Short mmCIF file of N, CA and C in Angstrom, two decimals:
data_model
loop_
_atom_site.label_atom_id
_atom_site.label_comp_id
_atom_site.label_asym_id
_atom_site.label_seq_id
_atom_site.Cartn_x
_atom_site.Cartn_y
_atom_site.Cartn_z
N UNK A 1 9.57 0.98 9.55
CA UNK A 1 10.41 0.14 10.37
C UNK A 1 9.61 -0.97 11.06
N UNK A 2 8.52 -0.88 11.89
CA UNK A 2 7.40 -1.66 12.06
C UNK A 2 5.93 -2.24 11.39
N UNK A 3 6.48 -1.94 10.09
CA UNK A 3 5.45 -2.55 9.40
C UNK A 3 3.80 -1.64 9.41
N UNK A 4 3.90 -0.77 9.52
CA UNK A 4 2.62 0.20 9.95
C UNK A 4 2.66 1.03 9.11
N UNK A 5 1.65 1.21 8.54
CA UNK A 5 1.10 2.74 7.35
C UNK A 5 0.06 3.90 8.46
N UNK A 6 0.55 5.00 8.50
CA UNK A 6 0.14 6.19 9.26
C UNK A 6 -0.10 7.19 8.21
N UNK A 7 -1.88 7.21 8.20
CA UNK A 7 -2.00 8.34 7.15
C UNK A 7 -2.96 9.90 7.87
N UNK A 8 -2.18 10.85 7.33
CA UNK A 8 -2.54 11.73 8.12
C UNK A 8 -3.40 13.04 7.32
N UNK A 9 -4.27 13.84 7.74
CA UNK A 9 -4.89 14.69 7.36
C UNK A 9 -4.32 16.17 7.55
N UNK A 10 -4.23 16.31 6.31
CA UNK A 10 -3.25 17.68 6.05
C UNK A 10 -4.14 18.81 7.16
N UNK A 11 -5.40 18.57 6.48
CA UNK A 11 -6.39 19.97 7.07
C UNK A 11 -6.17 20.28 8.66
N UNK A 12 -6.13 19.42 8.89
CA UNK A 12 -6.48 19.12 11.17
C UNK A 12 -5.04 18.77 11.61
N UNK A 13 -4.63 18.26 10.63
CA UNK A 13 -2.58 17.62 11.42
C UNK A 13 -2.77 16.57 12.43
N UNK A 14 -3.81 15.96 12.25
CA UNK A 14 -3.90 14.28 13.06
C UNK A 14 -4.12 13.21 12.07
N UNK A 15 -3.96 12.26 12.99
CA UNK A 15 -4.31 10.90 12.04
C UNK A 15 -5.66 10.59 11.57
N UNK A 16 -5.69 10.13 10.41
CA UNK A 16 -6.84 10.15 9.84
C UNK A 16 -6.94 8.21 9.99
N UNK A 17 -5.84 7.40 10.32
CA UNK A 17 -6.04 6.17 10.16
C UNK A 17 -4.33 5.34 10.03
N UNK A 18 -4.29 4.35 10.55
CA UNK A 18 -3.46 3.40 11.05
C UNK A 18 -3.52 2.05 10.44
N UNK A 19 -3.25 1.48 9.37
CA UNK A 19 -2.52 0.23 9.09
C UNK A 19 -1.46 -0.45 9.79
N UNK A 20 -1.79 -1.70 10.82
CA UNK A 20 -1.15 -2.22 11.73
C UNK A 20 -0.55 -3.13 10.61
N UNK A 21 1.07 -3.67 10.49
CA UNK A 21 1.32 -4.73 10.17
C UNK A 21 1.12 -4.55 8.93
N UNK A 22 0.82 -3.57 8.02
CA UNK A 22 0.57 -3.61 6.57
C UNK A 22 1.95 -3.87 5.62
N UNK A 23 3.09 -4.38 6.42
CA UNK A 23 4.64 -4.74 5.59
C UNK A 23 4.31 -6.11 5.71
N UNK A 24 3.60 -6.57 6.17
CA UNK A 24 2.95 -8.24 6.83
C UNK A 24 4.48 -8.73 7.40
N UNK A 25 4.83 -7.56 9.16
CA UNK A 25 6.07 -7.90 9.57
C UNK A 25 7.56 -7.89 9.50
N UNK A 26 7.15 -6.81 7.85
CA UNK A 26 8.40 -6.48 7.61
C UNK A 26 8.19 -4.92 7.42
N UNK A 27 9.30 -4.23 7.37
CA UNK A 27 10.01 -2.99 6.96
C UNK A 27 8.99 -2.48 5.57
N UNK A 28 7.85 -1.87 5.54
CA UNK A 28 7.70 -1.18 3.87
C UNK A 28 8.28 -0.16 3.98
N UNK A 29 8.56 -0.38 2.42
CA UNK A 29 9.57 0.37 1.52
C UNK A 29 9.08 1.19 0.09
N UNK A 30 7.47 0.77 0.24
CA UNK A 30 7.17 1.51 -0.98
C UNK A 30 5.44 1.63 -0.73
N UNK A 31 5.00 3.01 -1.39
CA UNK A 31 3.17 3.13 -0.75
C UNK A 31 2.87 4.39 -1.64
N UNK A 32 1.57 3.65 -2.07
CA UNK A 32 1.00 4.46 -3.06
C UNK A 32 -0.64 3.97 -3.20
N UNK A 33 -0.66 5.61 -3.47
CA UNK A 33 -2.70 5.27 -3.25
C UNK A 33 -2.59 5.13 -4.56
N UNK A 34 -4.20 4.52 -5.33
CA UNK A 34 -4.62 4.76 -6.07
C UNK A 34 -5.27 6.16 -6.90
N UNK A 35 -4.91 6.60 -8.67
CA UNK A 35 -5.53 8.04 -8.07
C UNK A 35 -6.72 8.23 -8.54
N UNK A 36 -7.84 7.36 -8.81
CA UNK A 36 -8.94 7.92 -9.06
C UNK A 36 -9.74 8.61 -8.06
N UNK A 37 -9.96 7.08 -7.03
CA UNK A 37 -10.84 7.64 -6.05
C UNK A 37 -9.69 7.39 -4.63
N UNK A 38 -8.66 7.10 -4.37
CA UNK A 38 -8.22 7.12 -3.06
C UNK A 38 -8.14 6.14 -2.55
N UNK A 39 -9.21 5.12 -2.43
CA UNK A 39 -9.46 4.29 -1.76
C UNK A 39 -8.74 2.80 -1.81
N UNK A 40 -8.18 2.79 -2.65
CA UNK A 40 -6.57 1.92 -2.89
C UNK A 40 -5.91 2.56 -2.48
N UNK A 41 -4.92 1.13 -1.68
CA UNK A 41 -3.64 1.82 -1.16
C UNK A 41 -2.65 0.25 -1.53
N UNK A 42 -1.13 0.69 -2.32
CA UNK A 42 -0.80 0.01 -2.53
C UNK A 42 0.96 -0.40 -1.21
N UNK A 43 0.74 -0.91 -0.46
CA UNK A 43 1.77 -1.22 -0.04
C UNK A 43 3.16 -2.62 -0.17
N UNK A 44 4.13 -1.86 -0.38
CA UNK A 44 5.76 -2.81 -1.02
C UNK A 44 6.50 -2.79 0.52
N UNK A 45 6.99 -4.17 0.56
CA UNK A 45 7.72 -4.80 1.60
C UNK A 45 9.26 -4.71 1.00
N UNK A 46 9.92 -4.71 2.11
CA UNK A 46 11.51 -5.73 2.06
C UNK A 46 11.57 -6.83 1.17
N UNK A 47 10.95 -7.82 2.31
CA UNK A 47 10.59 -8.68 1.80
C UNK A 47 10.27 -8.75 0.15
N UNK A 48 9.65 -8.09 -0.58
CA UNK A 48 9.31 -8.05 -2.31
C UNK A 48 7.92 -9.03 -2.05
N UNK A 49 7.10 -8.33 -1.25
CA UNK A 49 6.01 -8.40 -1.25
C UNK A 49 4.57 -7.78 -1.68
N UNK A 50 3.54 -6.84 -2.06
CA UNK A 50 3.24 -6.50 -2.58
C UNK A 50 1.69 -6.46 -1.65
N UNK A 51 0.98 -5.83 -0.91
CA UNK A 51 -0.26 -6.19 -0.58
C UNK A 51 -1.49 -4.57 -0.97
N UNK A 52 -2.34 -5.02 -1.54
CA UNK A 52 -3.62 -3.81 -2.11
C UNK A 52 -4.52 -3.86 -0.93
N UNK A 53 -4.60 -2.69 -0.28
CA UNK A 53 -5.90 -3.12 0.83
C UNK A 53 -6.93 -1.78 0.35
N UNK A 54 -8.33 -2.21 0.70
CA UNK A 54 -9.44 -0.61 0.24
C UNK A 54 -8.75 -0.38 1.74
N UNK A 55 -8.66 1.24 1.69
CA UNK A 55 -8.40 1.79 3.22
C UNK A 55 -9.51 1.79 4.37
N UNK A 56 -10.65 1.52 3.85
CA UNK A 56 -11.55 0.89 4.66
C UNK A 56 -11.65 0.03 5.90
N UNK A 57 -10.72 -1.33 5.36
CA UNK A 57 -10.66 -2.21 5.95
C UNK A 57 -9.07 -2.77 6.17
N UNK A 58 -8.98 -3.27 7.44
CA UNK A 58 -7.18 -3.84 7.90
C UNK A 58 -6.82 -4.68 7.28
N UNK A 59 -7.51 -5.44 6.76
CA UNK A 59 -7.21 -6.88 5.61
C UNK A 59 -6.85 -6.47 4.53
N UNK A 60 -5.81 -6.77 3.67
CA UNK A 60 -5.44 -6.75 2.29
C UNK A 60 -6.32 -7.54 1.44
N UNK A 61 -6.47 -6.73 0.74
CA UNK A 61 -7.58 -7.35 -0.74
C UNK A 61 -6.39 -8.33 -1.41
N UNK A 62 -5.29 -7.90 -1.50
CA UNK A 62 -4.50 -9.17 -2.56
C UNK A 62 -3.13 -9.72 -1.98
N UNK A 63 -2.53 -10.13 -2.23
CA UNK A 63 -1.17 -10.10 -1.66
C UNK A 63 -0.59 -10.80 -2.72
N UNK A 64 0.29 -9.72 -3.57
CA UNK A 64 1.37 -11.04 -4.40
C UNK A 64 2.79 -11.14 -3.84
N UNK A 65 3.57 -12.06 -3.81
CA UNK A 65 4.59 -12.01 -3.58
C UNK A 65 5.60 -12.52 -4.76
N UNK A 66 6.55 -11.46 -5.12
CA UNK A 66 7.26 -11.26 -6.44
C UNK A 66 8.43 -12.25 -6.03
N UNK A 67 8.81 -12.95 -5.36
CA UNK A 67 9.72 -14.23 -4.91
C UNK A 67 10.88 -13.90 -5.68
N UNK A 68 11.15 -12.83 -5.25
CA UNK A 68 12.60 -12.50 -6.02
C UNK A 68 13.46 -12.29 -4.05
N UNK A 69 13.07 -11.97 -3.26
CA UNK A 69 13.67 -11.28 -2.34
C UNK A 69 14.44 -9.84 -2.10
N UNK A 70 14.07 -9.44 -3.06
CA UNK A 70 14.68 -8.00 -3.43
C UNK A 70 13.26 -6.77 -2.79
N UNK A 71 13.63 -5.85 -2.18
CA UNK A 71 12.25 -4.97 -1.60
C UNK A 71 11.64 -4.74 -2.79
N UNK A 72 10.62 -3.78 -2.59
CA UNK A 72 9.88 -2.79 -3.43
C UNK A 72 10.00 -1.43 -3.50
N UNK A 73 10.49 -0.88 -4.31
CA UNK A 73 11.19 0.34 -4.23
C UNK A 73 10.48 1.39 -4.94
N UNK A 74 9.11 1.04 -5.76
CA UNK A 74 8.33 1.77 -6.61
C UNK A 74 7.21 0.65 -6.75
N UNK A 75 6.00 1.64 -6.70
CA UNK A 75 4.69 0.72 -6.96
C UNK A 75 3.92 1.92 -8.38
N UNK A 76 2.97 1.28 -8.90
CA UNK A 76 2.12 1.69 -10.21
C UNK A 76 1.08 1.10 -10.05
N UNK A 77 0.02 1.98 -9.96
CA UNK A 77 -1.40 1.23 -10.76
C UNK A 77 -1.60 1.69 -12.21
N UNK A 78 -2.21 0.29 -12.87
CA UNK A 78 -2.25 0.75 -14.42
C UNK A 78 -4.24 0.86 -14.47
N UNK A 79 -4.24 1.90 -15.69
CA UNK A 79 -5.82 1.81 -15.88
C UNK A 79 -5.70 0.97 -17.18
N UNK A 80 -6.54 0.39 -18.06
CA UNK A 80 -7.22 0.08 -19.31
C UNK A 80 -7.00 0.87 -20.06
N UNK A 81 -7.45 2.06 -20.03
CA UNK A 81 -7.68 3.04 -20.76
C UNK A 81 -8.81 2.82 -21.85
N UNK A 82 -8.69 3.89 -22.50
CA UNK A 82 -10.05 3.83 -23.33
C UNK A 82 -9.52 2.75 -24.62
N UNK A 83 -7.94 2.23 -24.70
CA UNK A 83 -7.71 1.01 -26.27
C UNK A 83 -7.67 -0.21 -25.14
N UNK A 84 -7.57 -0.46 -24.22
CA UNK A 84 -7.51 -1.58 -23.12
C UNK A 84 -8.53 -2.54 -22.93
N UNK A 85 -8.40 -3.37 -23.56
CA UNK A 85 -9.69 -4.70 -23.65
C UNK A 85 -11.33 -4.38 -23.10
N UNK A 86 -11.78 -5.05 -22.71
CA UNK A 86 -12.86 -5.01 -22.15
C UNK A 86 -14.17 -5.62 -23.53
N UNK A 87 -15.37 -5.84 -23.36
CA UNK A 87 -15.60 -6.37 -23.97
C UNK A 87 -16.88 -5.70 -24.82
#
């Protein structure tokens, strides 16, 4: 509702960490880590916004915005895989 990601630690039942503003002001509607190592976190706006931050740091690593105005209702990270380009 305020734009804030609250992630919490199962083991202890406190917060492990606070994303202020991570809807960038709007309502998210969609959040998903990455699953290799964790350290991606993908957060979806109202708005149909889209921002990747390492949980490290409060700044978003990317921000796309899908300019449709429609929310985000499901997020995916894709791997390469082992037939996936590379060189």
């Amino acid at each position: 509702e305020d734009g804030s990601v609250e992630c919490f630690d199962p083991r202890s039942r406190t917060s492990a960490g606070r994303l202020e503003d991570a809807g960038g002001g709007h309502e998210v509607t969609a959040v998903r880590f990455e699953d290799s190592a964790g350290m991606c976190l993908a957060v979806g706006s109202k708005e149909g916004v889209v921002r990747l931050y390492d949980i490290r740091s409060s700044r978003p690593q990317l921000v796309k915005d899908h300019m449709s105005g429609f929310k985000i209702v499901d997020l995916k990270f894709h791997s390469a895989g082992a037939s996936g380009g590379g060189a």
